[in-house]
CSV table of N, CA, C and O in Angstrom, one decimal:
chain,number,residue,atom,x,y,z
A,24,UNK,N,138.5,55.6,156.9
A,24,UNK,CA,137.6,55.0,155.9
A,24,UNK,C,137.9,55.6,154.6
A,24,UNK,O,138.1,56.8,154.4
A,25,UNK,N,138.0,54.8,153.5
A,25,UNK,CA,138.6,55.0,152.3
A,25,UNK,C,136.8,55.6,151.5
A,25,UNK,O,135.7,55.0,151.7
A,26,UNK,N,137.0,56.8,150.8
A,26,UNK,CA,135.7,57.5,150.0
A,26,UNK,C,136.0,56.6,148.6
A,26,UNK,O,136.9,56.1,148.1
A,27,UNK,N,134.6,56.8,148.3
A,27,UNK,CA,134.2,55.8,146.9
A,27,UNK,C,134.7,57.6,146.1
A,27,UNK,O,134.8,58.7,146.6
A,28,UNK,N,134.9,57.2,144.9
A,28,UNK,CA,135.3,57.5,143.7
A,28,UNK,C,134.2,58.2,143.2
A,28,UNK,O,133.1,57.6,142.9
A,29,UNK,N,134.3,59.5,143.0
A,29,UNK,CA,133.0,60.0,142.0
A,29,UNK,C,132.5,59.3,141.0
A,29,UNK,O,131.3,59.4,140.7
A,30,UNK,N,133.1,58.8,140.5
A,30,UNK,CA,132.6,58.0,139.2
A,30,UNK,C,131.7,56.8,140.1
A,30,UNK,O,130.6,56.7,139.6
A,31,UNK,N,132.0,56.1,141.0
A,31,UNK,CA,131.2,55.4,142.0
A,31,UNK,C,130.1,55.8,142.1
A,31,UNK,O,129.0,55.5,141.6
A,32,UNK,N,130.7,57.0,143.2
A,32,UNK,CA,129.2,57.5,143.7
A,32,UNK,C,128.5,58.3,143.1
A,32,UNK,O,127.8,59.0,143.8
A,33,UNK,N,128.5,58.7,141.2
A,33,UNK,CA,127.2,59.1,140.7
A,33,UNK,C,127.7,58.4,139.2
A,33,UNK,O,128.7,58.7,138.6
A,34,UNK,N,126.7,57.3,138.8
A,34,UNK,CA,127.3,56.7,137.5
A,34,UNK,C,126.6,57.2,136.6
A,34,UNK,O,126.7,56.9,135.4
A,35,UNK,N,125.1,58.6,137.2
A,35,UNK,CA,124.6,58.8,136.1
A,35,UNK,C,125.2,60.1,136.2
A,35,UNK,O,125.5,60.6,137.3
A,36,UNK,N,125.4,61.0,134.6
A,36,UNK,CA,125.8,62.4,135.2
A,36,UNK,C,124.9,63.2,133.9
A,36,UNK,O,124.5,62.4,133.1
A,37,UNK,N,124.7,64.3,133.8
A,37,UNK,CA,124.0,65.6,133.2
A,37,UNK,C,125.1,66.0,132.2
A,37,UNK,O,126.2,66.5,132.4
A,38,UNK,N,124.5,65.8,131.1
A,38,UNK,CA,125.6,66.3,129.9
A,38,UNK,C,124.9,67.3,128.7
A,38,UNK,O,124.1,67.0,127.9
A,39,UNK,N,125.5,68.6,129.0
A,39,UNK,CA,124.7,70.0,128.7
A,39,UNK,C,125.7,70.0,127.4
A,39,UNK,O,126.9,69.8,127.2
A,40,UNK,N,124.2,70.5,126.4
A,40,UNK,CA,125.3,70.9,125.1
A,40,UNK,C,124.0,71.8,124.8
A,40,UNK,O,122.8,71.9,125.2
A,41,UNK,N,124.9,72.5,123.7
A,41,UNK,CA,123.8,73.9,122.9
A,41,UNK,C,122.3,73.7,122.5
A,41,UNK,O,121.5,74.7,122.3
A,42,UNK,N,121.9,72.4,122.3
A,42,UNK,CA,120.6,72.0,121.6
A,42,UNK,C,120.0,71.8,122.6
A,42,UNK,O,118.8,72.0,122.4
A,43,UNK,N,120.2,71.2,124.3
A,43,UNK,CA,119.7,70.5,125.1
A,43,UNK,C,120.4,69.9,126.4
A,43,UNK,O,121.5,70.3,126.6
A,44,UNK,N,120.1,69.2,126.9
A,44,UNK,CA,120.5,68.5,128.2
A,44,UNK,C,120.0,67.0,127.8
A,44,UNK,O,118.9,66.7,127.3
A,45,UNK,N,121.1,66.1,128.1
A,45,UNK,CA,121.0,64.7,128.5
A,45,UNK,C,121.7,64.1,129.6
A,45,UNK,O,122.8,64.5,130.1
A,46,UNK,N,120.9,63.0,130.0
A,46,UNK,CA,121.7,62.1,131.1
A,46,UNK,C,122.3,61.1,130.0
A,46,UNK,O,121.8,60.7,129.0
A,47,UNK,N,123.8,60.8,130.8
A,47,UNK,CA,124.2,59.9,130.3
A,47,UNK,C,124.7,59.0,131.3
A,47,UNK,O,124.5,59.3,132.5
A,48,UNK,N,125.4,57.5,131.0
A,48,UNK,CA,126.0,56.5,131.7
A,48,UNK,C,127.6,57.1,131.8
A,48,UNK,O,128.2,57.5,130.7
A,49,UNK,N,128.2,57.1,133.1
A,49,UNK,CA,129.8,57.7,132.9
A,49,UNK,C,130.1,56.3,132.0
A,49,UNK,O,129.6,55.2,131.8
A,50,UNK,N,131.3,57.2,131.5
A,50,UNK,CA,132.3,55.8,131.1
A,50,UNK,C,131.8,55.4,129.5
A,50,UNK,O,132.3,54.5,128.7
A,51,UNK,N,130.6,56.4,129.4
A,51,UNK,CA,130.0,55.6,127.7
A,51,UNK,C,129.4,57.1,127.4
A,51,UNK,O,129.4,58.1,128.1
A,52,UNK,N,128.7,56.7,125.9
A,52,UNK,CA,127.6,57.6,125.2
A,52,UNK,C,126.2,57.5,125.0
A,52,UNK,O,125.5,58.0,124.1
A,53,UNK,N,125.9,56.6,126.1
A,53,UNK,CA,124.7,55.9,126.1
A,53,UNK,C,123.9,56.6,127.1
A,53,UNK,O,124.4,56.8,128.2
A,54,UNK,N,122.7,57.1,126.8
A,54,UNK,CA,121.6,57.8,127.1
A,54,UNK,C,120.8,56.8,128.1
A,54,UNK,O,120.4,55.7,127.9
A,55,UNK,N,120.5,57.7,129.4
A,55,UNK,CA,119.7,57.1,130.3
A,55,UNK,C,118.3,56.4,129.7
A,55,UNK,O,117.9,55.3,129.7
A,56,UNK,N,117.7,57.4,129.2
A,56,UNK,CA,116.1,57.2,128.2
A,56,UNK,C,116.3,55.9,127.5
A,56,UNK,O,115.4,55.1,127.6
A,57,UNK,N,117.6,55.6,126.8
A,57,UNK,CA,117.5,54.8,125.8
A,57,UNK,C,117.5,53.6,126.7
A,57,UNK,O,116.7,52.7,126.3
A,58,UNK,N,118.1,53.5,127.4
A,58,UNK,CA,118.4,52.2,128.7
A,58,UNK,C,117.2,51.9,129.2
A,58,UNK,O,116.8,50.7,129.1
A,59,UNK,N,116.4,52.7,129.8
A,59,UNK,CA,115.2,52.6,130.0
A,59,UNK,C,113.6,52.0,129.3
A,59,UNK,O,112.6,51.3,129.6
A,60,UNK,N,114.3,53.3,128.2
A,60,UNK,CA,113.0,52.5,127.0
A,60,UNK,C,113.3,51.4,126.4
A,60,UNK,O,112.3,50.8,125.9
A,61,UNK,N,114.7,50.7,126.3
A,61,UNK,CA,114.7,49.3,126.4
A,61,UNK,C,114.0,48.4,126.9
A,61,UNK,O,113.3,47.6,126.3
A,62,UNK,N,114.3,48.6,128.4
A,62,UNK,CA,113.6,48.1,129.2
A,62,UNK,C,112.5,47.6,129.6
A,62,UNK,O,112.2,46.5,130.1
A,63,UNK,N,112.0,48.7,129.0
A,63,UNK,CA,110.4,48.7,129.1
A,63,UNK,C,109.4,48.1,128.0
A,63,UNK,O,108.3,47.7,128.1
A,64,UNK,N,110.3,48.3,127.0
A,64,UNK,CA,109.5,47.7,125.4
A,64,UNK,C,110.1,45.8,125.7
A,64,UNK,O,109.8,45.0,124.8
A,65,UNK,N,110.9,45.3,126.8
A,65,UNK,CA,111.0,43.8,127.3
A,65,UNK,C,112.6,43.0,126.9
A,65,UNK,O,112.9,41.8,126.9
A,66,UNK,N,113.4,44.5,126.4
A,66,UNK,CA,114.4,43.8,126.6
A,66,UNK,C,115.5,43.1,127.6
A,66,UNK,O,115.6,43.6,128.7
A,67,UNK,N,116.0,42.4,127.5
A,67,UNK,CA,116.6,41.4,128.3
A,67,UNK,C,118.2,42.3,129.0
A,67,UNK,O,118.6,43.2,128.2
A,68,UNK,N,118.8,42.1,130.0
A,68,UNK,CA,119.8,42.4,130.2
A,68,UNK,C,121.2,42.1,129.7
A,68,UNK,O,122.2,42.9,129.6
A,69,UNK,N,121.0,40.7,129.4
A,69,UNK,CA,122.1,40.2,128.6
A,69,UNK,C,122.2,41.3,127.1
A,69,UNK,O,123.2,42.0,126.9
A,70,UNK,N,120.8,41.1,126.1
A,70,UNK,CA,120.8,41.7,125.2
A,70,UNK,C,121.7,43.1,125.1
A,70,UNK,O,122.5,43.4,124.3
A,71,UNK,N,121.3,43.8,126.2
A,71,UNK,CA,121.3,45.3,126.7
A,71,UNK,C,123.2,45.1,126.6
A,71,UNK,O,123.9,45.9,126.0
A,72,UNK,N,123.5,44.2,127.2
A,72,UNK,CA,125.0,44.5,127.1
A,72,UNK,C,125.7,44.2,126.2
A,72,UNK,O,126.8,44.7,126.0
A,73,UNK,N,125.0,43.1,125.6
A,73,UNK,CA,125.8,42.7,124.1
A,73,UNK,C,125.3,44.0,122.9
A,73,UNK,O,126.1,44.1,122.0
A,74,UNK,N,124.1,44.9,123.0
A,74,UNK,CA,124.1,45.7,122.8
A,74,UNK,C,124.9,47.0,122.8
A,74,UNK,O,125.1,47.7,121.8
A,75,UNK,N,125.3,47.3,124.0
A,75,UNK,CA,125.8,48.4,124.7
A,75,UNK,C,127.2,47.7,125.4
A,75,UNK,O,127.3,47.2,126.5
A,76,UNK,N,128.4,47.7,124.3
A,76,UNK,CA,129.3,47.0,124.7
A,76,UNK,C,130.4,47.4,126.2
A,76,UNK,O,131.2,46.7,126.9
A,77,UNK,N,130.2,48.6,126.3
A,77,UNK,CA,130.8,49.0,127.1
A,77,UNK,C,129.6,49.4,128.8
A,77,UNK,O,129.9,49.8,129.9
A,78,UNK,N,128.6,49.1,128.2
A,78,UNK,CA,127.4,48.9,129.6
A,78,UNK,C,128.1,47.7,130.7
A,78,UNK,O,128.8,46.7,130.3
A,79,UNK,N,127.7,47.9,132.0
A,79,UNK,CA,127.6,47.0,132.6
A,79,UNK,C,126.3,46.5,133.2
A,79,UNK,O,125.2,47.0,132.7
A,80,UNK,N,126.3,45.6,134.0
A,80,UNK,CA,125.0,45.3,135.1
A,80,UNK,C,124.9,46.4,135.9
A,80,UNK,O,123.8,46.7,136.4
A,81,UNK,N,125.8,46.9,136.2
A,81,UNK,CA,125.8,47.9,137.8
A,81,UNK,C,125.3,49.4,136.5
A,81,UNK,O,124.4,50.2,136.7
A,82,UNK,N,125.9,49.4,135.6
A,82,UNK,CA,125.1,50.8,135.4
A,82,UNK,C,123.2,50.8,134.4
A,82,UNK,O,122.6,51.7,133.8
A,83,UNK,N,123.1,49.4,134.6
A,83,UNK,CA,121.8,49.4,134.0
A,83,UNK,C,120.7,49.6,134.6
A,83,UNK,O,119.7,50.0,134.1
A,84,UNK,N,121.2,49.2,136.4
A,84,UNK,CA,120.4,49.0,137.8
A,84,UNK,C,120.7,50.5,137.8
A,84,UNK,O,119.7,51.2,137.9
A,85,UNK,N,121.9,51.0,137.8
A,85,UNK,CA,121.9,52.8,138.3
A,85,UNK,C,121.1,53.8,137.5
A,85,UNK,O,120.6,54.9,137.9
A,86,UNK,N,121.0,53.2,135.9
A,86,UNK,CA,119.3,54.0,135.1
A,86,UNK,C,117.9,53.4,136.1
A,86,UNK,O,117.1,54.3,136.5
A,87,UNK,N,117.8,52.1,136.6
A,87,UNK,CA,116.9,52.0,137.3
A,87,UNK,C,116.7,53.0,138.6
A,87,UNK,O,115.6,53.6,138.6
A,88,UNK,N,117.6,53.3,139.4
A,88,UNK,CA,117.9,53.7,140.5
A,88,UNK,C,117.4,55.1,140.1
A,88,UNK,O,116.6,55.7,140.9
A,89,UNK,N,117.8,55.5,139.1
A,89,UNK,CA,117.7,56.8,138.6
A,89,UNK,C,116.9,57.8,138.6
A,89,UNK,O,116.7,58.9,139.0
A,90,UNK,N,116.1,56.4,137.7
A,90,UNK,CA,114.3,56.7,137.1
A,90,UNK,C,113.6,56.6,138.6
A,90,UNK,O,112.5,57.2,138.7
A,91,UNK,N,114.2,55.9,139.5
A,91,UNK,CA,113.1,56.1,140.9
A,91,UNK,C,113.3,57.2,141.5
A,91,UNK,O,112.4,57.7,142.1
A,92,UNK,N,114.1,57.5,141.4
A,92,UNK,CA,114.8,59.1,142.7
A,92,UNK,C,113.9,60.0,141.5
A,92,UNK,O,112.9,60.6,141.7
A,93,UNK,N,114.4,59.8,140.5
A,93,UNK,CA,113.2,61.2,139.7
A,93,UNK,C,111.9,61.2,139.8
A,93,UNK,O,111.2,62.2,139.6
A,94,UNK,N,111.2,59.9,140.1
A,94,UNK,CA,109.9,59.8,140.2
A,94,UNK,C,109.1,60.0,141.8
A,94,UNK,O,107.9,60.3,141.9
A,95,UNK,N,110.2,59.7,143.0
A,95,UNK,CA,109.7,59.2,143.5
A,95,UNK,C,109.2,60.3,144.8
A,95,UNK,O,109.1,59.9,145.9
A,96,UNK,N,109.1,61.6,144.2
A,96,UNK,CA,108.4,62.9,145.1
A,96,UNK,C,107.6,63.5,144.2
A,96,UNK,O,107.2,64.7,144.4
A,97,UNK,N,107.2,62.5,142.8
A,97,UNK,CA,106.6,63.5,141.9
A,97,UNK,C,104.9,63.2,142.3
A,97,UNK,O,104.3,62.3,142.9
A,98,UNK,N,104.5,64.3,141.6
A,98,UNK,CA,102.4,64.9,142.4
A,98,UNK,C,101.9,64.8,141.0
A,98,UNK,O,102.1,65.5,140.0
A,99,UNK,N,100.9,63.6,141.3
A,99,UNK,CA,100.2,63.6,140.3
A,99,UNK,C,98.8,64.2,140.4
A,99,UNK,O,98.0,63.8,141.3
A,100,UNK,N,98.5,65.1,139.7
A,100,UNK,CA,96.9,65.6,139.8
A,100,UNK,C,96.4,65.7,138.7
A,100,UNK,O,96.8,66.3,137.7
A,101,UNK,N,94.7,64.7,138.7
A,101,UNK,CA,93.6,65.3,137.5
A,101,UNK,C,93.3,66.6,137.7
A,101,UNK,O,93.3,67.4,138.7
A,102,UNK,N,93.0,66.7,136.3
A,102,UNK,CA,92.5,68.1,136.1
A,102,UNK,C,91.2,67.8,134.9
A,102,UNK,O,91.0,67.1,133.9
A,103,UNK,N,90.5,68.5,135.4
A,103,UNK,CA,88.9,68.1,134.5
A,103,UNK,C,89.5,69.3,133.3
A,103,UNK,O,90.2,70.3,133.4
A,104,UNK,N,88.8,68.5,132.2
A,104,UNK,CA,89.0,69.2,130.9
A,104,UNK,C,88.1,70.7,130.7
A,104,UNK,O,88.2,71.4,129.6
């Protein structure tokens, strides 16, 4: 059985510099956050890639994919003021 390609099997990766940490998309300079908060404010996918010339579909779903694995063991608790 032939192994998928690191670049395959993680398209988002952790990109550390002196000011901070970001995720980015491999293959580009485009910020997971930004893909996302696109998203969310109702942009379109087409847009997103004529925007983001070097985006695909497979890495716009993999910010989706992303945002769920980070959310999806997180504990929300009130706390009285």
């Amino acid at each position: 059985a032939q192994k998928d390609s690191p670049s395959e099997q993680k398209p988002i990766y952790l990109k550390l510099q002196v000011i901070g940490a970001a995720f980015l998309i491999k293959g580009t300079r485009v910020l997971v956050h930004l893909i996302l908060e696109n998203l969310r404010k109702g942009q379109t996918m087409i847009r997103l890639l004529s925007a983001y010339l070097r985006l695909t579909e497979a890495s716009v779903y993999a910010c989706l994919i992303f945002a769920a694995d980070a959310v999806k063991n997180e504990a929300v608790f009130s706390v009285a003021a």
